[in-house]
Structures are given as C-alpha cells and as structure tokens.
PDB file of C-alpha atoms in Angstrom:
ATOM      1  CA  MET I  20      72.050 121.253  68.340  1.00 44.00           C
ATOM      2  CA  SER I  21      69.332 120.216  70.747  1.00 44.00           C
ATOM      3  CA  GLU I  22      67.325 122.894  72.529  1.00 49.00           C
ATOM      4  CA  PRO I  23      67.972 123.328  76.277  1.00 47.00           C
ATOM      5  CA  GLY I  24      65.841 120.929  78.261  1.00 57.00           C
ATOM      6  CA  ALA I  25      64.724 118.951  75.211  1.00 82.00           C
ATOM      7  CA  VAL I  26      67.092 116.052  75.962  1.00 94.00           C
ATOM      8  CA  ARG I  27      67.829 114.886  79.497  1.00 96.00           C
ATOM      9  CA  ARG I  28      70.577 112.677  80.874  1.00 97.00           C
ATOM     10  CA  PRO I  29      69.056 110.012  83.170  1.00 97.00           C
ATOM     11  CA  THR I  30      70.484 109.670  86.655  1.00 97.00           C
ATOM     12  CA  PRO I  31      72.498 106.597  87.727  1.00 97.00           C
ATOM     13  CA  SER I  32      69.605 105.424  89.904  1.00 98.00           C
ATOM     14  CA  GLU I  33      67.190 105.772  86.985  1.00 98.00           C
ATOM     15  CA  VAL I  34      69.519 103.722  84.792  1.00 98.00           C
ATOM     16  CA  ALA I  35      69.783 101.016  87.460  1.00 97.00           C
ATOM     17  CA  ALA I  36      65.984 100.815  87.694  1.00 97.00           C
ATOM     18  CA  PHE I  37      65.716 100.708  83.908  1.00 97.00           C
ATOM     19  CA  ASP I  38      68.306  97.944  83.716  1.00 95.00           C
ATOM     20  CA  ALA I  39      66.311  95.785  86.142  1.00 95.00           C
ATOM     21  CA  ALA I  40      63.079  96.479  84.267  1.00 96.00           C
ATOM     22  CA  TRP I  41      64.686  95.603  80.939  1.00 95.00           C
ATOM     23  CA  THR I  42      65.918  92.241  82.196  1.00 93.00           C
ATOM     24  CA  ARG I  43      62.570  91.511  83.815  1.00 93.00           C
ATOM     25  CA  ASN I  44      60.553  92.327  80.685  1.00 92.00           C
ATOM     26  CA  THR I  45      62.802  91.060  77.901  1.00 89.00           C
ATOM     27  CA  GLY I  46      64.593  88.224  79.647  1.00 81.00           C
ATOM     28  CA  THR I  47      67.911  88.934  77.948  1.00 70.00           C
ATOM     29  CA  GLU I  48      71.240  90.067  79.336  1.00 70.00           C
ATOM     30  CA  LEU I  49      72.462  91.060  75.863  1.00 82.00           C
ATOM     31  CA  PRO I  50      70.132  93.822  74.659  1.00 89.00           C
ATOM     32  CA  TYR I  51      70.849  93.687  70.944  1.00 88.00           C
ATOM     33  CA  ALA I  52      68.030  95.368  69.063  1.00 90.00           C
ATOM     34  CA  HIS I  53      68.068  92.704  66.348  1.00 89.00           C
ATOM     35  CA  TRP I  54      67.686  89.929  68.952  1.00 87.00           C
ATOM     36  CA  LEU I  55      64.378  91.198  70.290  1.00 91.00           C
ATOM     37  CA  ARG I  56      62.225  89.416  67.736  1.00 90.00           C
ATOM     38  CA  ALA I  57      63.787  86.110  68.814  1.00 89.00           C
ATOM     39  CA  THR I  58      63.983  86.617  72.584  1.00 89.00           C
ATOM     40  CA  CYS I  59      60.431  88.063  72.723  1.00 92.00           C
ATOM     41  CA  HIS I  60      59.059  86.192  69.724  1.00 92.00           C
ATOM     42  CA  GLU I  61      55.540  85.696  71.049  1.00 94.00           C
ATOM     43  CA  ARG I  62      55.105  89.437  71.753  1.00 95.00           C
ATOM     44  CA  TRP I  63      56.726  90.731  68.568  1.00 96.00           C
ATOM     45  CA  VAL I  64      55.085  92.394  65.587  1.00 96.00           C
ATOM     46  CA  ARG I  65      56.742  94.065  62.604  1.00 96.00           C
ATOM     47  CA  LEU I  66      55.292  97.096  60.861  1.00 96.00           C
ATOM     48  CA  HIS I  67      56.517  98.587  57.599  1.00 96.00           C
ATOM     49  CA  SER I  68      57.148 102.319  57.289  1.00 95.00           C
ATOM     50  CA  LEU I  69      56.125 102.827  53.646  1.00 94.00           C
ATOM     51  CA  PRO I  70      53.308 101.517  51.427  1.00 92.00           C
ATOM     52  CA  GLU I  71      53.949  98.319  49.489  1.00 88.00           C
ATOM     53  CA  SER I  72      56.805  97.537  51.893  1.00 89.00           C
ATOM     54  CA  LYS I  73      59.135  99.993  50.186  1.00 91.00           C
ATOM     55  CA  GLN I  74      62.376 100.149  52.141  1.00 92.00           C
ATOM     56  CA  TYR I  75      63.797 103.610  51.487  1.00 92.00           C
ATOM     57  CA  PRO I  76      61.980 106.933  51.030  1.00 93.00           C
ATOM     58  CA  ASP I  77      62.974 108.859  47.895  1.00 94.00           C
ATOM     59  CA  THR I  78      60.948 112.036  48.297  1.00 95.00           C
ATOM     60  CA  GLU I  79      59.983 114.393  51.111  1.00 96.00           C
ATOM     61  CA  ALA I  80      56.428 113.115  50.766  1.00 97.00           C
ATOM     62  CA  GLU I  81      57.633 109.573  51.479  1.00 96.00           C
ATOM     63  CA  TYR I  82      59.711 110.789  54.421  1.00 96.00           C
ATOM     64  CA  ALA I  83      56.526 112.387  55.766  1.00 97.00           C
ATOM     65  CA  VAL I  84      54.642 109.093  55.438  1.00 97.00           C
ATOM     66  CA  MET I  85      57.463 107.244  57.189  1.00 96.00           C
ATOM     67  CA  LEU I  86      57.538 109.726  60.048  1.00 97.00           C
ATOM     68  CA  THR I  87      53.757 109.720  60.394  1.00 97.00           C
ATOM     69  CA  ARG I  88      53.781 105.938  60.768  1.00 97.00           C
ATOM     70  CA  TYR I  89      56.641 105.843  63.262  1.00 98.00           C
ATOM     71  CA  LEU I  90      55.083 108.534  65.435  1.00 97.00           C
ATOM     72  CA  ALA I  91      51.616 106.969  65.276  1.00 97.00           C
ATOM     73  CA  GLU I  92      53.102 103.691  66.543  1.00 98.00           C
ATOM     74  CA  LEU I  93      54.967 105.456  69.333  1.00 98.00           C
ATOM     75  CA  ASP I  94      51.934 107.509  70.325  1.00 97.00           C
ATOM     76  CA  GLU I  95      49.892 104.351  70.722  1.00 97.00           C
ATOM     77  CA  LEU I  96      52.607 102.655  72.741  1.00 97.00           C
ATOM     78  CA  ARG I  97      53.505 105.542  75.049  1.00 95.00           C
ATOM     79  CA  ALA I  98      49.961 105.925  76.424  1.00 92.00           C
ATOM     80  CA  GLY I  99      50.360 109.641  76.987  1.00 92.00           C
ATOM     81  CA  ALA I 100      53.909 109.615  78.400  1.00 93.00           C
ATOM     82  CA  ASP I 101      55.706 112.843  77.510  1.00 95.00           C
ATOM     83  CA  ASP I 102      59.223 111.455  77.896  1.00 96.00           C
ATOM     84  CA  LEU I 103      60.656 108.578  75.895  1.00 98.00           C
ATOM     85  CA  TRP I 104      63.854 106.690  76.696  1.00 98.00           C
ATOM     86  CA  VAL I 105      66.114 106.280  73.687  1.00 98.00           C
ATOM     87  CA  VAL I 106      68.899 103.712  73.416  1.00 98.00           C
ATOM     88  CA  THR I 107      71.773 104.561  71.050  1.00 98.00           C
ATOM     89  CA  SER I 108      75.073 102.777  70.608  1.00 96.00           C
ATOM     90  CA  SER I 109      78.748 102.865  69.761  1.00 96.00           C
ATOM     91  CA  TYR I 110      80.981  99.946  68.832  1.00 95.00           C
ATOM     92  CA  SER I 111      84.583  99.035  69.530  1.00 94.00           C
ATOM     93  CA  SER I 112      87.086  96.175  69.622  1.00 89.00           C
ATOM     94  CA  ALA I 113      87.583  96.584  73.384  1.00 86.00           C
ATOM     95  CA  ALA I 114      85.416  96.690  76.487  1.00 89.00           C
ATOM     96  CA  ARG I 115      86.174 100.359  77.066  1.00 92.00           C
ATOM     97  CA  PRO I 116      83.212 102.517  75.890  1.00 94.00           C
ATOM     98  CA  VAL I 117      83.882 104.754  72.910  1.00 95.00           C
ATOM     99  CA  ARG I 118      82.244 107.918  71.614  1.00 95.00           C
ATOM    100  CA  ARG I 119      79.133 107.549  69.467  1.00 96.00           C
ATOM    101  CA  SER I 120      78.916 108.873  65.914  1.00 96.00           C
ATOM    102  CA  ALA I 121      79.061 112.618  65.342  1.00 97.00           C
ATOM    103  CA  ALA I 122      75.406 112.648  64.269  1.00 97.00           C
ATOM    104  CA  LEU I 123      74.296 111.127  67.582  1.00 97.00           C
ATOM    105  CA  VAL I 124      76.591 113.291  69.674  1.00 97.00           C
ATOM    106  CA  GLU I 125      75.073 116.404  68.106  1.00 96.00           C
ATOM    107  CA  LEU I 126      71.482 115.221  68.311  1.00 97.00           C
ATOM    108  CA  LEU I 127      71.492 113.527  71.744  1.00 97.00           C
ATOM    109  CA  PRO I 128      74.373 115.004  73.757  1.00 96.00           C
ATOM    110  CA  ARG I 129      75.537 113.757  77.158  1.00 95.00           C
ATOM    111  CA  PRO I 130      73.827 110.372  77.353  1.00 97.00           C
ATOM    112  CA  ARG I 131      74.312 107.987  80.273  1.00 98.00           C
ATOM    113  CA  LEU I 132      76.171 104.730  79.633  1.00 97.00           C
ATOM    114  CA  TRP I 133      73.845 101.782  80.205  1.00 96.00           C
ATOM    115  CA  ARG I 134      75.728  98.603  79.273  1.00 94.00           C
ATOM    116  CA  SER I 135      78.823  97.399  77.418  1.00 94.00           C
ATOM    117  CA  PHE I 136      78.664  93.816  76.168  1.00 91.00           C
ATOM    118  CA  THR I 137      79.787  91.330  73.529  1.00 90.00           C
ATOM    119  CA  GLU I 138      78.443  88.014  72.298  1.00 82.00           C
ATOM    120  CA  ASP I 139      81.886  86.832  71.160  1.00 67.00           C
ATOM    121  CA  ASP I 140      83.844  84.229  73.113  1.00 64.00           C
ATOM    122  CA  GLU I 141      86.814  85.351  75.143  1.00 66.00           C
ATOM    123  CA  ASP I 142      89.082  83.098  73.081  1.00 64.00           C
ATOM    124  CA  GLU I 143      88.194  84.816  69.823  1.00 64.00           C
ATOM    125  CA  GLU I 144      91.007  86.926  68.414  1.00 71.00           C
ATOM    126  CA  TYR I 145      88.745  89.802  67.426  1.00 78.00           C
ATOM    127  CA  ARG I 146      85.723  90.748  69.521  1.00 83.00           C
ATOM    128  CA  ILE I 147      83.086  93.389  68.808  1.00 89.00           C
ATOM    129  CA  TRP I 148      81.791  95.294  71.822  1.00 93.00           C
ATOM    130  CA  THR I 149      78.516  97.185  71.830  1.00 95.00           C
ATOM    131  CA  HIS I 150      78.097 100.146  74.163  1.00 96.00           C
ATOM    132  CA  HIS I 151      74.512 101.213  74.865  1.00 97.00           C
ATOM    133  CA  TYR I 152      73.686 104.736  76.003  1.00 98.00           C
ATOM    134  CA  LEU I 153      70.437 106.164  77.367  1.00 98.00           C
ATOM    135  CA  SER I 154      68.865 109.564  76.704  1.00 98.00           C
ATOM    136  CA  VAL I 155      65.476 110.902  77.762  1.00 98.00           C
ATOM    137  CA  VAL I 156      63.744 112.709  74.892  1.00 97.00           C
ATOM    138  CA  ARG I 157      60.543 114.726  74.800  1.00 96.00           C
ATOM    139  CA  ARG I 158      57.926 113.261  72.465  1.00 95.00           C
ATOM    140  CA  ASP I 159      57.068 116.709  71.079  1.00 93.00           C
ATOM    141  CA  GLY I 160      60.699 117.838  70.728  1.00 94.00           C
ATOM    142  CA  PRO I 161      62.585 118.068  67.415  1.00 95.00           C
ATOM    143  CA  GLU I 162      65.062 115.308  68.264  1.00 97.00           C
ATOM    144  CA  LEU I 163      62.750 112.335  67.795  1.00 97.00           C
ATOM    145  CA  PRO I 164      61.810 113.074  64.149  1.00 96.00           C
ATOM    146  CA  ARG I 165      65.442 113.818  63.336  1.00 97.00           C
ATOM    147  CA  LEU I 166      66.562 110.563  64.927  1.00 97.00           C
ATOM    148  CA  LEU I 167      63.982 108.559  62.988  1.00 97.00           C
ATOM    149  CA  ARG I 168      65.168 110.133  59.755  1.00 96.00           C
ATOM    150  CA  LEU I 169      68.760 109.159  60.572  1.00 97.00           C
ATOM    151  CA  VAL I 170      67.528 105.599  61.079  1.00 96.00           C
ATOM    152  CA  ALA I 171      65.646 105.607  57.765  1.00 94.00           C
ATOM    153  CA  ASP I 172      68.784 106.804  55.976  1.00 94.00           C
ATOM    154  CA  GLU I 173      70.945 104.146  57.705  1.00 94.00           C
ATOM    155  CA  VAL I 174      73.099 106.834  59.301  1.00 96.00           C
ATOM    156  CA  VAL I 175      72.516 105.150  62.679  1.00 95.00           C
ATOM    157  CA  SER I 176      71.299 101.675  63.610  1.00 94.00           C
ATOM    158  CA  GLY I 177      70.350  99.670  66.663  1.00 94.00           C
ATOM    159  CA  VAL I 178      68.104 102.422  68.057  1.00 97.00           C
ATOM    160  CA  MET I 179      65.493 101.369  70.598  1.00 98.00           C
ATOM    161  CA  ILE I 180      62.753 103.561  72.056  1.00 98.00           C
ATOM    162  CA  THR I 181      60.825 102.724  75.219  1.00 97.00           C
ATOM    163  CA  VAL I 182      59.769 104.038  78.652  1.00 97.00           C
ATOM    164  CA  PRO I 183      61.474 103.714  82.081  1.00 96.00           C
ATOM    165  CA  ALA I 184      59.563 100.529  82.914  1.00 96.00           C
ATOM    166  CA  ALA I 185      60.591  98.961  79.574  1.00 96.00           C
ATOM    167  CA  THR I 186      57.141  97.413  79.207  1.00 96.00           C
ATOM    168  CA  TRP I 187      57.362  97.850  75.426  1.00 97.00           C
ATOM    169  CA  VAL I 188      60.144  98.454  72.918  1.00 97.00           C
ATOM    170  CA  HIS I 189      60.056 100.153  69.525  1.00 98.00           C
ATOM    171  CA  HIS I 190      63.066  99.306  67.338  1.00 97.00           C
ATOM    172  CA  PRO I 191      62.968 101.366  64.126  1.00 97.00           C
ATOM    173  CA  TYR I 192      65.102 100.280  61.201  1.00 95.00           C
ATOM    174  CA  ASP I 193      65.359 101.231  57.527  1.00 92.00           C
ATOM    175  CA  GLY I 194      62.007 100.119  56.169  1.00 92.00           C
ATOM    176  CA  GLY I 195      59.977  99.570  59.304  1.00 95.00           C
ATOM    177  CA  ALA I 196      60.011  98.794  63.007  1.00 97.00           C
ATOM    178  CA  ASP I 197      59.992  95.799  65.317  1.00 96.00           C
ATOM    179  CA  LEU I 198      57.602  96.272  68.237  1.00 97.00           C
ATOM    180  CA  ILE I 199      57.772  94.254  71.450  1.00 97.00           C
ATOM    181  CA  LEU I 200      54.507  94.466  73.381  1.00 97.00           C
ATOM    182  CA  PRO I 201      53.737  93.570  77.024  1.00 96.00           C
ATOM    183  CA  THR I 202      51.420  90.667  76.115  1.00 96.00           C
ATOM    184  CA  THR I 203      50.255  88.681  73.118  1.00 96.00           C
ATOM    185  CA  ALA I 204      46.845  90.308  73.492  1.00 96.00           C
ATOM    186  CA  GLU I 205      48.421  93.742  73.201  1.00 96.00           C
ATOM    187  CA  ARG I 206      50.441  92.524  70.213  1.00 96.00           C
ATOM    188  CA  ASP I 207      47.221  91.471  68.492  1.00 96.00           C
ATOM    189  CA  ARG I 208      45.553  94.790  69.325  1.00 96.00           C
ATOM    190  CA  ILE I 209      48.417  96.813  67.859  1.00 96.00           C
ATOM    191  CA  ALA I 210      48.567  94.594  64.793  1.00 95.00           C
ATOM    192  CA  GLY I 211      44.837  95.013  64.288  1.00 95.00           C
ATOM    193  CA  MET I 212      45.116  98.785  64.606  1.00 95.00           C
ATOM    194  CA  PHE I 213      47.864  98.965  61.967  1.00 96.00           C
ATOM    195  CA  THR I 214      46.795  96.109  59.734  1.00 95.00           C
ATOM    196  CA  ASP I 215      47.727  97.895  56.500  1.00 94.00           C
ATOM    197  CA  TRP I 216      51.312  98.307  57.720  1.00 96.00           C
ATOM    198  CA  LEU I 217      51.911  94.615  58.437  1.00 95.00           C
ATOM    199  CA  PRO I 218      54.215  92.584  56.160  1.00 89.00           C
ATOM    200  CA  ALA I 219      52.278  90.690  53.520  1.00 77.00           C
ATOM    201  CA  GLN I 220      52.863  87.381  55.315  1.00 66.00           C
ATOM    202  CA  GLY I 221      51.568  88.584  58.663  1.00 58.00           C
ATOM    203  CA  PHE I 222      53.406  88.041  61.955  1.00 55.00           C
ATOM    204  CA  PRO I 223      54.141  85.185  64.375  1.00 52.00           C
ATOM    205  CA  GLY I 224      51.063  83.722  66.011  1.00 42.00           C
ATOM    206  CA  ALA I 225      48.778  86.166  64.258  1.00 43.00           C
ATOM    207  CA  CYS I 226      45.118  85.423  64.680  1.00 37.00           C
ATOM    208  CA  LEU I 227      44.576  87.938  61.878  1.00 38.00           C
ATOM    209  CA  THR I 228      46.459  86.050  59.170  1.00 34.00           C
ATOM    210  CA  GLY I 229      47.434  82.651  60.504  1.00 30.00           C
ATOM    211  CA  CYS I 230      50.774  83.060  58.721  1.00 30.00           C
ATOM    212  CA  VAL I 231      54.323  82.969  60.005  1.00 30.00           C
ATOM    213  CA  HIS I 232      56.532  85.949  59.263  1.00 32.00           C
ATOM    214  CA  SER I 233      60.094  85.206  58.246  1.00 29.00           C
TER     215      SER I 233
END
C-alpha cells in the first residue's frame, strides 16, 4: 500500500487545467497512449529499456537496468519537478467508468477521473471505452519504480507520465518508452543524450541517423 502523502489525488480544477494543456500540446481529443507517436510524430522519439533491444527482463540485474533507464529519461524530462502526473486506465463496454485493475488500485489509490472515450462508431454493436485516471506521484516515492515494473511485466498498459502543463509525455511500455517532447530541437537533444538506447534504425526526422523508424 502507498505511504501517506506519497500519492495525491488532483483537484477538479487541476484536472480541468491539465485537460486544456493536454489538448493544446498534443492536439488530440482521444488521448490513447499508442496514438501519440502518430499525432505528435515530429516530436516523438523511442528509447529501448534494455541493451540490444531486448524486450523483457529475465533477471533482477536486467530489471535494474530497465529502471535506471526509465528514471534517467524521466529525470531529464521533469527538469527538477518533484511531482509527476500519472495517467492510468480501465476499460469497459459502456461509457460508465469502471474500477481499474487490483494492482493499480493498490499502488495508486483514489485517482481522479480525467476522460472516458471511445474511437468506435456509435453504430457498432460492441464498443470499447477507455477511462483515464490521474494521480500525482512523488518522483522519489516507491510507487514510480513499482509502476514501471508492472509496465515491464505487462501487468498494466497505456501508462503515461507527464507534468501538469503536459509539455512532454513519457509512455513506457514493455521494452521501451515513447517520448513526446515540446519541440523537434528538444527531441534531437534527448535522442543525442541517449543515443545508445535508440532503436537500431533511428527515429523520425533524426539528424543523427537520417533513418525512419517503423
């Protein structure tokens, strides 16, 4: 269970401000984590979480490498911010929000609902709704490493980490992370800082490689 004060529930006014910032900075009304690399293509870079692009850690030493990489990326992005905003999700066949998985409820209790949305047409017989929740997490608290391990083990998916102004987004997944930066210049700076963690084929628009990442 989380320690008292380690995880905070954002206020409704904070969520409203975040919602406006998200739309302003990502330009999408449907905040699917896996859509970010398309909607923000020119500001996107992908970094792998293990050497030689290995997808899953098998040992505690590899988990340590994975965590070190994730946290190094976040530390560079957060620019000293102590609090990080974490997006987690639940899924249902109706618009009514449903409870998140037991692992998320234990780790990040009492989140604030952000959005419920679907990309399916109203005429479709079966529609999948995504319900996004927001939690504020301390960078130096125990929850962030535990969350990243759940992501690496595919226990949870669709996690996004950012700040209230949503000027950048870190979307960890099993095997790496998609990063959305404020500008293409910042994308190139981050890619240059973590060159050894880039996919072998580089990233879109990369001045470092000249290759296009698939």
